[in-house]
Coordinates of C-alpha atoms and ligand atoms in Angstrom, one line a residue:
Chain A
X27 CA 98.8 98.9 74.9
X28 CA 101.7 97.2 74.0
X29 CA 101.3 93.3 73.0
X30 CA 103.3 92.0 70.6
X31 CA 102.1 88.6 71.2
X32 CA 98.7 89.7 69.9
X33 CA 98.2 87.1 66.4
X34 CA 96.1 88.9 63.8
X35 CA 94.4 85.8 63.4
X36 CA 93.6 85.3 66.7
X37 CA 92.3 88.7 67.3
X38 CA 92.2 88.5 70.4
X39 CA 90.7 91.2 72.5
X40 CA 89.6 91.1 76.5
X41 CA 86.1 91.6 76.9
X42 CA 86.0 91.3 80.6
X43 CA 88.8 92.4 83.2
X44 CA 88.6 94.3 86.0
X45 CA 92.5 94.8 86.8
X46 CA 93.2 95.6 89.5
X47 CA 94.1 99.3 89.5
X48 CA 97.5 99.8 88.1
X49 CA 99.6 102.4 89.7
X50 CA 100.8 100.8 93.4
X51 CA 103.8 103.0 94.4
X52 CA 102.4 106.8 93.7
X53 CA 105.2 110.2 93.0
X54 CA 105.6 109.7 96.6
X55 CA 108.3 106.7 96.5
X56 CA 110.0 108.6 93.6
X57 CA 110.4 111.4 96.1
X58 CA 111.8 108.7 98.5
X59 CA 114.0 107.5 96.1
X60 CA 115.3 111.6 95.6
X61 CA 116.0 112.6 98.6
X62 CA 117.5 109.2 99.7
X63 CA 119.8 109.4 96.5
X64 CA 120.9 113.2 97.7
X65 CA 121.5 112.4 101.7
X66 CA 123.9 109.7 100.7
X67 CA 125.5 111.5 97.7
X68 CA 126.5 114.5 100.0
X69 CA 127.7 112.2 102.7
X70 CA 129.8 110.4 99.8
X71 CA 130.9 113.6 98.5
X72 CA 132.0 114.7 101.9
X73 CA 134.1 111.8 102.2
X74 CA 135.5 112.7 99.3
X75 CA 136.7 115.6 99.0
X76 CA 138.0 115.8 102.9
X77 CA 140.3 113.5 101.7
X78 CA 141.0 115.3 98.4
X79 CA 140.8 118.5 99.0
X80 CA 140.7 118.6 102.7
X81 CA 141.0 122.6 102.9
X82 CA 138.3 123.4 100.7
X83 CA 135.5 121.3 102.5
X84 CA 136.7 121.6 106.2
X85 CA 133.8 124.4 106.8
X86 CA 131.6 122.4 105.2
X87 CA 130.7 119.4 107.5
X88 CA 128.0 121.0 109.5
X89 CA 126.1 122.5 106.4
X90 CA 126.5 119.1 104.6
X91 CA 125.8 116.8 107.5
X92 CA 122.4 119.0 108.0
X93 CA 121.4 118.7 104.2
X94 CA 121.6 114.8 104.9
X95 CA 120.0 114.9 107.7
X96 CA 116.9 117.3 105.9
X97 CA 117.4 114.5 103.0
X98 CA 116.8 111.5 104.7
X99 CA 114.0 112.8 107.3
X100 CA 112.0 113.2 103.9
X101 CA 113.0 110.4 102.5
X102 CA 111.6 108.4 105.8
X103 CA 108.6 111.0 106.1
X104 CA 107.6 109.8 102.4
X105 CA 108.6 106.6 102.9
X106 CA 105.9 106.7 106.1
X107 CA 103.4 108.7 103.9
X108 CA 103.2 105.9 101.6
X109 CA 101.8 103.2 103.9
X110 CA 98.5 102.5 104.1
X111 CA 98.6 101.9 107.8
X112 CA 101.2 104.5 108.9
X113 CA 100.6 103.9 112.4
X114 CA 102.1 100.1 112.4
X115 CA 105.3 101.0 110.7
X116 CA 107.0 99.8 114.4
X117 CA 105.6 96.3 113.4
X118 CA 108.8 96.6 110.6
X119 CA 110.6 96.7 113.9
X120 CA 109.0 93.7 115.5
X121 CA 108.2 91.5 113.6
X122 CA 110.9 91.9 111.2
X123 CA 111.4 89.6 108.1
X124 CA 114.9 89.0 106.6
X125 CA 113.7 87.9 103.4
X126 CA 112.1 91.3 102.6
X127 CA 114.5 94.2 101.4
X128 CA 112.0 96.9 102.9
X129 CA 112.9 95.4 106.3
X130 CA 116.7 95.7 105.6
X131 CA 116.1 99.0 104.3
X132 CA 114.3 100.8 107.6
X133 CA 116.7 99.1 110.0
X134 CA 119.9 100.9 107.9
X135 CA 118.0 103.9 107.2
X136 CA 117.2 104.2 110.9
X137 CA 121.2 103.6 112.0
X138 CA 121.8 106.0 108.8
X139 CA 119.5 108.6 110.6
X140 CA 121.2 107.7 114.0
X141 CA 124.5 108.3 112.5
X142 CA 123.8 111.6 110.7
X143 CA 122.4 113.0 114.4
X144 CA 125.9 112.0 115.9
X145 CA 127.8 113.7 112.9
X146 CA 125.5 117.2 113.2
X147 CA 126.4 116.9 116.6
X148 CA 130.3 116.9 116.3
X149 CA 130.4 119.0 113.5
X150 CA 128.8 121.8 115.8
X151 CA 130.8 120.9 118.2
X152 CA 133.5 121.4 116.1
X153 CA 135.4 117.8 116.6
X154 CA 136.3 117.3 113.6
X155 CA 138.9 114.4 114.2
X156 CA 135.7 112.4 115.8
X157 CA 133.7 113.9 113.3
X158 CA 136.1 112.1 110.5
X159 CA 135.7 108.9 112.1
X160 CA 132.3 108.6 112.3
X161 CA 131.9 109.8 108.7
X162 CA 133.6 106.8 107.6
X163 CA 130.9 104.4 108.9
X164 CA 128.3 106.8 108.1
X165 CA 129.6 106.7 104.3
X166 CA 130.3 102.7 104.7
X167 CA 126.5 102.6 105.6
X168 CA 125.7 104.8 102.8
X169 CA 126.1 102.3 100.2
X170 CA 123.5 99.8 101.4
X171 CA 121.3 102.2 102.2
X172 CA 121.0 104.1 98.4
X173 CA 121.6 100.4 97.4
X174 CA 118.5 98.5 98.9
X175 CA 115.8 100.0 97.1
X176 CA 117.4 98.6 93.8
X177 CA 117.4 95.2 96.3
X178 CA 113.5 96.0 96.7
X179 CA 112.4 96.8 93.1
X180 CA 114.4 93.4 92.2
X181 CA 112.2 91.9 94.7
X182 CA 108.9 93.3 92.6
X183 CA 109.0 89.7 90.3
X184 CA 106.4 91.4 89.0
X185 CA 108.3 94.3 87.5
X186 CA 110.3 92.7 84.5
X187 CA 112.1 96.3 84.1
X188 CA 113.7 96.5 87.0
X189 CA 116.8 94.2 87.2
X190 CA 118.9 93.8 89.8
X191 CA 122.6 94.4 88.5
X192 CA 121.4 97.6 86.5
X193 CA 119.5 99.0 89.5
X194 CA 121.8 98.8 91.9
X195 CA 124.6 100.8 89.1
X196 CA 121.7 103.3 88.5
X197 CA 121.4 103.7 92.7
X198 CA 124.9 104.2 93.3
X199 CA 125.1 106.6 90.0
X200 CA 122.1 108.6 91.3
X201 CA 123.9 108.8 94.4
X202 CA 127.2 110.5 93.2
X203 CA 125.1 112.1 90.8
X204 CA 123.1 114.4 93.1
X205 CA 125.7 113.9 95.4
X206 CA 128.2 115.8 93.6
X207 CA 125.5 118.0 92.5
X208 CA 124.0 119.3 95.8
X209 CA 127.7 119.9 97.1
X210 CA 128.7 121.9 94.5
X211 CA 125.4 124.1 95.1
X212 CA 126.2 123.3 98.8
X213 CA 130.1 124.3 98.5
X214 CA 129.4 127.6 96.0
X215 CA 132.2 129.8 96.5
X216 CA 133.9 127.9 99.3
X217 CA 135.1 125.3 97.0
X218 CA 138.6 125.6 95.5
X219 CA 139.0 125.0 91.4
X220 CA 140.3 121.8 92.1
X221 CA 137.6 120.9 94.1
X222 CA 135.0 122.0 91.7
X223 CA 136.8 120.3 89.1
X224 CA 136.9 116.8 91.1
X225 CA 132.7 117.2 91.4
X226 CA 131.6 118.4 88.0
X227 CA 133.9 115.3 86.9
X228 CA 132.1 113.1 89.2
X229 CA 129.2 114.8 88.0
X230 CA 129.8 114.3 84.5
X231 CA 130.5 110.6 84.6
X232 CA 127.4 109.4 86.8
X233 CA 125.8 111.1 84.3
X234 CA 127.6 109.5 81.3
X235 CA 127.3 106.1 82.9
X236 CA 123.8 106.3 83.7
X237 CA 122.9 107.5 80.4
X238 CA 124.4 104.9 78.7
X239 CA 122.7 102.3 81.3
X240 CA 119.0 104.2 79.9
X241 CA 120.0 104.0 76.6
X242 CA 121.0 99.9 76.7
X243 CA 118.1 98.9 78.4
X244 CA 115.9 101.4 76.3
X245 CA 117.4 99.3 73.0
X246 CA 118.4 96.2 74.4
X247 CA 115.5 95.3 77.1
X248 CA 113.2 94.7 74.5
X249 CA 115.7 92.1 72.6
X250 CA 115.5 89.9 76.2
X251 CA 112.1 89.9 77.5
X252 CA 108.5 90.3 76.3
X253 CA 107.0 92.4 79.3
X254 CA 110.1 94.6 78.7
X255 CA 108.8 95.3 75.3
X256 CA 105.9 95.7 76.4
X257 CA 106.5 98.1 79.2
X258 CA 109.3 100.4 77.5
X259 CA 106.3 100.9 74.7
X260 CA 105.1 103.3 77.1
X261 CA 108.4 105.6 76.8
X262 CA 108.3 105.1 73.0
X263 CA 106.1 107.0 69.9
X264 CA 103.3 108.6 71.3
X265 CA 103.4 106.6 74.6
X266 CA 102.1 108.1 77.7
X267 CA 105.9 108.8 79.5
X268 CA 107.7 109.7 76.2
X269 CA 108.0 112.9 76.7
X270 CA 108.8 112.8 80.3
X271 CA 111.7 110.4 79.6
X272 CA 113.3 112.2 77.1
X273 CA 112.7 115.5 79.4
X274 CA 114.1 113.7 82.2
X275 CA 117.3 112.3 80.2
X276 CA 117.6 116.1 78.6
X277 CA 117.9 117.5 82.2
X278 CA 119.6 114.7 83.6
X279 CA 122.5 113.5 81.7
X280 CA 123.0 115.0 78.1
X281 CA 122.6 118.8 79.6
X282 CA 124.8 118.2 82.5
X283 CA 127.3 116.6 80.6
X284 CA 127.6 119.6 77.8
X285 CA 127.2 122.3 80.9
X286 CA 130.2 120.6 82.8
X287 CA 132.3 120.6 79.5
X288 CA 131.3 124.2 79.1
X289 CA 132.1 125.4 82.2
X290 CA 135.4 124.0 81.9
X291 CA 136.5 125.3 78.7
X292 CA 134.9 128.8 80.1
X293 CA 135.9 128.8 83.7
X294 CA 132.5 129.4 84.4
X295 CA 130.9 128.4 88.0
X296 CA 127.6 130.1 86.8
X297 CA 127.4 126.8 84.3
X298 CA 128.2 124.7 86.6
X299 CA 126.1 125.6 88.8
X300 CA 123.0 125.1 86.0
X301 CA 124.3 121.7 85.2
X302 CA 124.2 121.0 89.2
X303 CA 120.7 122.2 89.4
X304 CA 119.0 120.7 85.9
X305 CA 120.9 117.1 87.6
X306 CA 119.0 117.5 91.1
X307 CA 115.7 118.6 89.3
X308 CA 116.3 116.4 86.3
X309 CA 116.9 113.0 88.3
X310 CA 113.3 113.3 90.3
X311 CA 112.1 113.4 86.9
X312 CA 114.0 110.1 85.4
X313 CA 112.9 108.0 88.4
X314 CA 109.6 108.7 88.5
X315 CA 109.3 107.7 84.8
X316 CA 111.0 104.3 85.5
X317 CA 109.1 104.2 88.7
X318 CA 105.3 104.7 87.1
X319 CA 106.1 102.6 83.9
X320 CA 106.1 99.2 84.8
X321 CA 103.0 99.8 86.7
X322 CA 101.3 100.7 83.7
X323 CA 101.1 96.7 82.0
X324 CA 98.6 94.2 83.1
X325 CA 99.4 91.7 85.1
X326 CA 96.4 89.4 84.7
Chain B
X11 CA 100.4 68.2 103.1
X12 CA 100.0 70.8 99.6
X13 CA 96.5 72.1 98.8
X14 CA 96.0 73.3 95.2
X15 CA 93.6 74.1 93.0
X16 CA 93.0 73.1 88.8
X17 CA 90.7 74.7 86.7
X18 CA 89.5 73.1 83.6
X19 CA 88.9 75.7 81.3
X20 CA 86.9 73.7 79.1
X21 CA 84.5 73.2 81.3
X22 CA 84.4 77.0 82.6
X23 CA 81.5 78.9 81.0
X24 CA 81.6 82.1 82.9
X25 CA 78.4 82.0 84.9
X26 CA 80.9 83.9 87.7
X27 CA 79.1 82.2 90.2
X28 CA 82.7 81.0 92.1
X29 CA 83.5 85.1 91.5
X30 CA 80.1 86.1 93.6
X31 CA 80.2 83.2 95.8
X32 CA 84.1 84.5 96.8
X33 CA 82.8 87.9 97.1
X34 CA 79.8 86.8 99.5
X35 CA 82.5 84.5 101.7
X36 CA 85.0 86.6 102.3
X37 CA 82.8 90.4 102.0
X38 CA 85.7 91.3 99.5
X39 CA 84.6 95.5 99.4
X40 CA 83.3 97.1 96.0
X41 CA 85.9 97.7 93.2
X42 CA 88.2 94.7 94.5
X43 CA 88.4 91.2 93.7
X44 CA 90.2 88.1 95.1
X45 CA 88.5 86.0 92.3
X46 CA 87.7 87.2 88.9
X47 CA 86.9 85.7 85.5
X48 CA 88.6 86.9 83.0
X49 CA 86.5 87.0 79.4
X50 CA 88.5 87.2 76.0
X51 CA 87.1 87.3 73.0
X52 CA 89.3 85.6 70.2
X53 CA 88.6 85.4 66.3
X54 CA 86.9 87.6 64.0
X55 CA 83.1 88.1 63.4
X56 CA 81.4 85.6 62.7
X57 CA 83.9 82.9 63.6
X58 CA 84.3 84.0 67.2
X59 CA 84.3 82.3 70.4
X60 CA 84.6 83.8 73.9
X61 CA 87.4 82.3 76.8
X62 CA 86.9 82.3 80.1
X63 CA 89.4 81.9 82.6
X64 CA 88.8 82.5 86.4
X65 CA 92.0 84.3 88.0
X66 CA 93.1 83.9 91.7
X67 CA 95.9 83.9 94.2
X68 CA 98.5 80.6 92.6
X69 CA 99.5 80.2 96.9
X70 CA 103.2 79.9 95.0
X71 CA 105.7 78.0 96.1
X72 CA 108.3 80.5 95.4
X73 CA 105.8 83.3 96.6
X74 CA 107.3 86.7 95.6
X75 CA 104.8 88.5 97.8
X76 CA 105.6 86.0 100.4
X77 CA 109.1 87.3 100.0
X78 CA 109.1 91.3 99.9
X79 CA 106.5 91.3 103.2
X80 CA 108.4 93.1 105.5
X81 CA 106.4 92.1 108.8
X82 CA 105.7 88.2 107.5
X83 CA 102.3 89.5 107.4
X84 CA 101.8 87.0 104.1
X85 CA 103.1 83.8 105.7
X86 CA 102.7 80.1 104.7
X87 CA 100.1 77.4 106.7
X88 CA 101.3 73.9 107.0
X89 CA 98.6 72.9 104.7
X90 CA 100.8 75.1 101.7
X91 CA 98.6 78.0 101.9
X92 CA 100.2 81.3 101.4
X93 CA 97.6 83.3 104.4
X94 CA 97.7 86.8 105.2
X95 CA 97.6 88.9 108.6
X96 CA 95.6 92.0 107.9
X97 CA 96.1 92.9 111.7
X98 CA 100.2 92.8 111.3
X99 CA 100.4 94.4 107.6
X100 CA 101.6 97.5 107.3
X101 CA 100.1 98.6 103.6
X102 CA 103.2 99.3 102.2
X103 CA 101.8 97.5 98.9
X104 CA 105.5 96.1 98.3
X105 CA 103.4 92.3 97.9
X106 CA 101.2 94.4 95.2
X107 CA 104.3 95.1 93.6
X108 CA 105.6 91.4 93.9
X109 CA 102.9 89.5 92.6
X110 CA 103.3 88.8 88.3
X111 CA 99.5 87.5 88.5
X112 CA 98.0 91.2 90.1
X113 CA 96.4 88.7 92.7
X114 CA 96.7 90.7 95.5
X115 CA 94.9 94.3 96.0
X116 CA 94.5 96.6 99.0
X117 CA 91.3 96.7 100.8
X118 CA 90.2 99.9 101.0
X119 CA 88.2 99.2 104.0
X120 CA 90.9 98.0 106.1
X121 CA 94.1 99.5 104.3
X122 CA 95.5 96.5 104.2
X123 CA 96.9 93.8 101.3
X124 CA 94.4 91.0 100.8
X125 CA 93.8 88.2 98.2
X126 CA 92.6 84.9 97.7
X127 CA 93.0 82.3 100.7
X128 CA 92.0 79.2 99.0
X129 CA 89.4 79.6 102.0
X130 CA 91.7 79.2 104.9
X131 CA 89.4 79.5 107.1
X132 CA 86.5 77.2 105.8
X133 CA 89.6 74.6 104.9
X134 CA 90.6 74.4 108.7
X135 CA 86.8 73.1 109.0
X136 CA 86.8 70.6 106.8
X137 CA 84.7 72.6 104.2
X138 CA 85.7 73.4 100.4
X139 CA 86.7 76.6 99.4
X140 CA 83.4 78.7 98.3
X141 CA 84.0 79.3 94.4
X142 CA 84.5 75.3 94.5
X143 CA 80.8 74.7 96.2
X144 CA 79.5 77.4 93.8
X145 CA 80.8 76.1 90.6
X146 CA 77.9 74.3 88.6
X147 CA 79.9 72.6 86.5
X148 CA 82.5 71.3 88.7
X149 CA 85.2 73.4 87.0
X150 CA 87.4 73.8 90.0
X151 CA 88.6 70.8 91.3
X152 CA 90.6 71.8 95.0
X153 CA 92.8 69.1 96.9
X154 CA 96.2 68.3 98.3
X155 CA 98.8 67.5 95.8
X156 CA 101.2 65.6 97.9
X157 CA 98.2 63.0 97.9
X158 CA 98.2 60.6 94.2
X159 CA 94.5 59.9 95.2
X160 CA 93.1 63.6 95.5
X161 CA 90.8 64.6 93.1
X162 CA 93.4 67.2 91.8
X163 CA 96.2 64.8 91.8
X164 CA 93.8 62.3 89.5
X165 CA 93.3 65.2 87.0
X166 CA 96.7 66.0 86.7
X167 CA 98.0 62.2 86.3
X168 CA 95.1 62.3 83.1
X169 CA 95.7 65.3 81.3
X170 CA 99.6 65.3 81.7
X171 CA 100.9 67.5 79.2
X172 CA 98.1 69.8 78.8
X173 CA 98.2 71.1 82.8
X174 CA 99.9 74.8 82.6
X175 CA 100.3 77.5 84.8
X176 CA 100.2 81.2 84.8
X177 CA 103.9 82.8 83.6
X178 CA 105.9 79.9 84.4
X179 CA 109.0 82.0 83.7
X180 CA 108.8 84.0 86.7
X181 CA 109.7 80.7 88.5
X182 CA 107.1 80.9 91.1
X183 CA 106.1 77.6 90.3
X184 CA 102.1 78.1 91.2
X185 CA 100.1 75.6 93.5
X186 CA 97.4 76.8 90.5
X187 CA 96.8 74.9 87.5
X188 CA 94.9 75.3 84.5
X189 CA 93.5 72.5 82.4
X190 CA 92.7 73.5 78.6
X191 CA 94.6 76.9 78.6
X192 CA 96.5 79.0 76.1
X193 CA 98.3 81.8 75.3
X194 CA 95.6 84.1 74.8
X195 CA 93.4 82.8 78.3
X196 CA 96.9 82.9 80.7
X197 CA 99.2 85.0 79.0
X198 CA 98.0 89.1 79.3
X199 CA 100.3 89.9 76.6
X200 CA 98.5 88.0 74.2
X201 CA 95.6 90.1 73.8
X202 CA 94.2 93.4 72.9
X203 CA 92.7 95.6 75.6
X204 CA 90.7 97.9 73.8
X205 CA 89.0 101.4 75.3
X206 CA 85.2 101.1 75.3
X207 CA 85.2 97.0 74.2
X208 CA 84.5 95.6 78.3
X209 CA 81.0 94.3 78.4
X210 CA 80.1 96.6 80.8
X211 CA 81.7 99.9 80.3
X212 CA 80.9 101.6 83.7
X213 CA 83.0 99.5 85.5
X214 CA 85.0 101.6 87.7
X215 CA 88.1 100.8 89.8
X216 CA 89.3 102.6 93.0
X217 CA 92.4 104.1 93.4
X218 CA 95.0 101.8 95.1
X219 CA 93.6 101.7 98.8
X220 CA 90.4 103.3 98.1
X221 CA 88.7 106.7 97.6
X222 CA 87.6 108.6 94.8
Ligands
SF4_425 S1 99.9 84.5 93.1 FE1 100.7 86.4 93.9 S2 99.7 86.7 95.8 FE2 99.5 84.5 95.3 S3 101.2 83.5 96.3 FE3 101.8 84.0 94.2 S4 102.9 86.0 94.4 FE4 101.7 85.7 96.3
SF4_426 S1 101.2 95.5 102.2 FE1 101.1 94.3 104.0 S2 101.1 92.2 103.3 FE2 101.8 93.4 101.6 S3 104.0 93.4 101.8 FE3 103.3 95.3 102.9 S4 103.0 94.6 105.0 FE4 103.2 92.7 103.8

């Protein structure tokens, strides 16, 4: 463990603690986190790119619109695993309080939801002029809704790591990250040059942005606050996530980045497409890792 | 009115009697506590001494838990209690989360949150909180701070500059005091937590919510 407040000559070491057990939010909230990130990237990237490069998206509403919809039903399906009493979720509804970001969240997600249904609807009904309007709120909506968990982990005053400001930049990055990732899996052959141009750069520089966000906290964090320390000592030497986190920034950021350089300079969609998928897979991995690691210090 | 309690740490020896006595009161389930006593060990052999600080709920001001409940299932009492409602909580664990002091757990009989009440319910009788009746040595001292005649409000006035609480930087500003504290009894960064070195190394602890 990680205590650099510990004196040698105090030497001191607990004899007696029962702490209480340490991991609170399991792998199921990092898959809420995912697939929340990817429903509102694609709905994003939809945006867009109808209004970039409206010919090479306009087939695409239905198929994207339904991998939102899939995203967020298991984002709210994990969301509802995770309670202990699954069954009262309607008291979120009822007995609602403002302070809480979780209460925000499930009202937004639920309009979010609401919104996605009308959108799947138009687009099979082929309305696309509708279909463009509501898309516009839907994406409005979008940014709360990949922006309150950020809200809610700087709610955990417990959880010294997670900081407001730098969440909410790593939300909306994850957002356009997998965003721009699942559409140009999405998209494949559909997509024009230009369009696959505009979403590996996209691509590119969520992941450029975030990576530098990681590697600033991973230096800097420990310059500000002592649980900080503490806590990123579990991502450091031989520390439990340390090879998890450098896996995760591997697939994530620095392989992405290269692959999207790559596939540029070779005209290649095959590389593209790898840096798409090692993003989507990658990103699971970085957020659970900054999910599980705070968890991991004693409070008491 | 602003109940809260004070510990004098130099007058805890660690019987745990107030940690049983809570258990008994309140049938807190196996493997989870709303009141424990925390022993550290400090020095090296054979100048060595052994701290003792019991740990419960600080009924903040400022309550983070009170905060992040979604369903206002933690809630405050007139009386400055921070109460919960296991009927309306949900068990989304985001007051587990909240809390800097790990005060709050998940029963895993109910599947709700639960901690420390100060007693609520013997309070609103008239009666002290148990750990305070168990306590031989008058250790904790429970009372409403808003009164300069309390008990609490006496000790404070006394000792002055040596009352602390529990990660004042997190600006909860606890209704939870400790007399006779340090870094190494109410700072958990200040100590080694060493594989094998608990007193009783069987000790086991559920899984959030229960089940092995
Ligand atoms: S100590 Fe923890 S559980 Fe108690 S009021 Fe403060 S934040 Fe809530
Ligand atoms: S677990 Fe219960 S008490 Fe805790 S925040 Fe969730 S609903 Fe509120």
């Amino acid at each position: 463990m990680a205590a650099h407040e510990i004196l040698a000559a105090t030497n001191a070491v607990v004899t007696l603690d029962i702490a209480l057990p340490g991991v609170v939010w399991p792998w199921l909230v990092t898959v809420n986190m995912w697939a929340k990130s990817i429903g509102t990237g694609v709905i994003f990237m939809l945006f867009m790119l109808l209004r970039m490069h409206p010919e090479s998206v306009k087939n695409l509403r239905l198929t994207t619109t339904i991998v939102a919809f899939i995203s967020i039903n298991i984002f709210l399906l994990f969301t509802l695993a995770d309670l202990h009493q699954p069954f009262r979720m309607w008291h979120i509804f009822v007995y609602s309080s403002w302070s809480s970001a979780i209460a925000w969240g499930s009202f937004m997600a639920s309009i979010f939801l609401g919104l996605l249904t009308l959108l799947a609807f138009l687009a099979y009904k082929k309305n696309d002029e509708t279909f463009d309007k509501v898309l516009l709120w839907t994406a409005i909506l979008a940014i709360p809704v990949t922006l309150y968990t950020a809200a809610l982990m700087a709610q955990c005053t417990a959880r010294e790591l997670w900081q407001m400001p730098t969440e909410a930049a790593q939300m909306i990055l994850a957002a356009t990250l997998s965003g721009s990732a699942a559409m140009i899996l999405i998209g494949g052959n559909k997509l024009s040059d230009e369009a696959k141009k505009t979403l590996g750069v996209v691509l590119g520089l969520s992941a450029l942005m975030a990576f530098i966000i990681y590697m600033s906290e991973y230096i800097f964090g420990p310059m500000k606050a002592e649980e900080v320390a503490a806590v990123l000592e579990y991502i450091k030497g031989d520390g439990p996530y340390t090879v998890m986190f450098w896996l995760g920034q591997w697939m994530t950021y620095i392989l992405p980045m290269l692959f999207i350089l790559l596939s540029r300079a070779n005209k290649s969609d095959s590389i593209l497409r790898l840096a798409a998928i090692l993003a989507l897979v990658g990103l699971a991995i970085v957020k659970h890792v900054w999910l599980m690691i705070p968890q991991l210090l004693p409070m008491s | 009115m602003q109940l809260g309690f004070l510990v004098d740490l130099h007058l805890c020896m660690g019987c745990k009697g107030c940690e049983i006595a809570c258990k008994v009161e309140n049938e807190v389930p196996l493997s989870t506590w709303r009141l424990r006593v925390k022993y550290v060990d400090v020095g090296t052999f054979p100048e060595t001494r052994r701290t003792f600080t019991p740990l419960r709920c600080n009924h903040c001001e400022n309550a983070p838990c009170e905060r992040i409940c979604p369903v206002s299932a933690l809630h405050y009492l007139e009386n400055g209690i921070v109460n919960i409602d296991k009927e309306r909580c949900i068990g989304c664990a985001g007051c587990v989360m909240a809390c800097p002091y790990g005060a709050i757990y998940i029963d895993p009989q109910t599947q709700t949150a639960d901690k420390c009440t100060y007693c609520a319910h013997r309070v609103a009788s008239s009666m002290m909180p148990a750990c305070v009746v168990a306590c031989p040595v008058q250790a904790n001292i429970f009372g409403d701070l808003e009164d300069p005649t309390s008990n609490i409000s006496k000790y404070i006035q006394v000792h002055q500059g040596g009352v602390q609480v529990r990660k004042p930087e997190k600006g909860t500003n606890p209704h939870h005091f400790y007399v006779g504290g340090g870094n190494i009894t109410l700072n958990p960064l200040a100590s080694h937590r060493i594989e094998g070195h608990q007193l009783f190394n069987n000790i086991t602890t559920l899984p959030v919510g229960g089940h092995h």
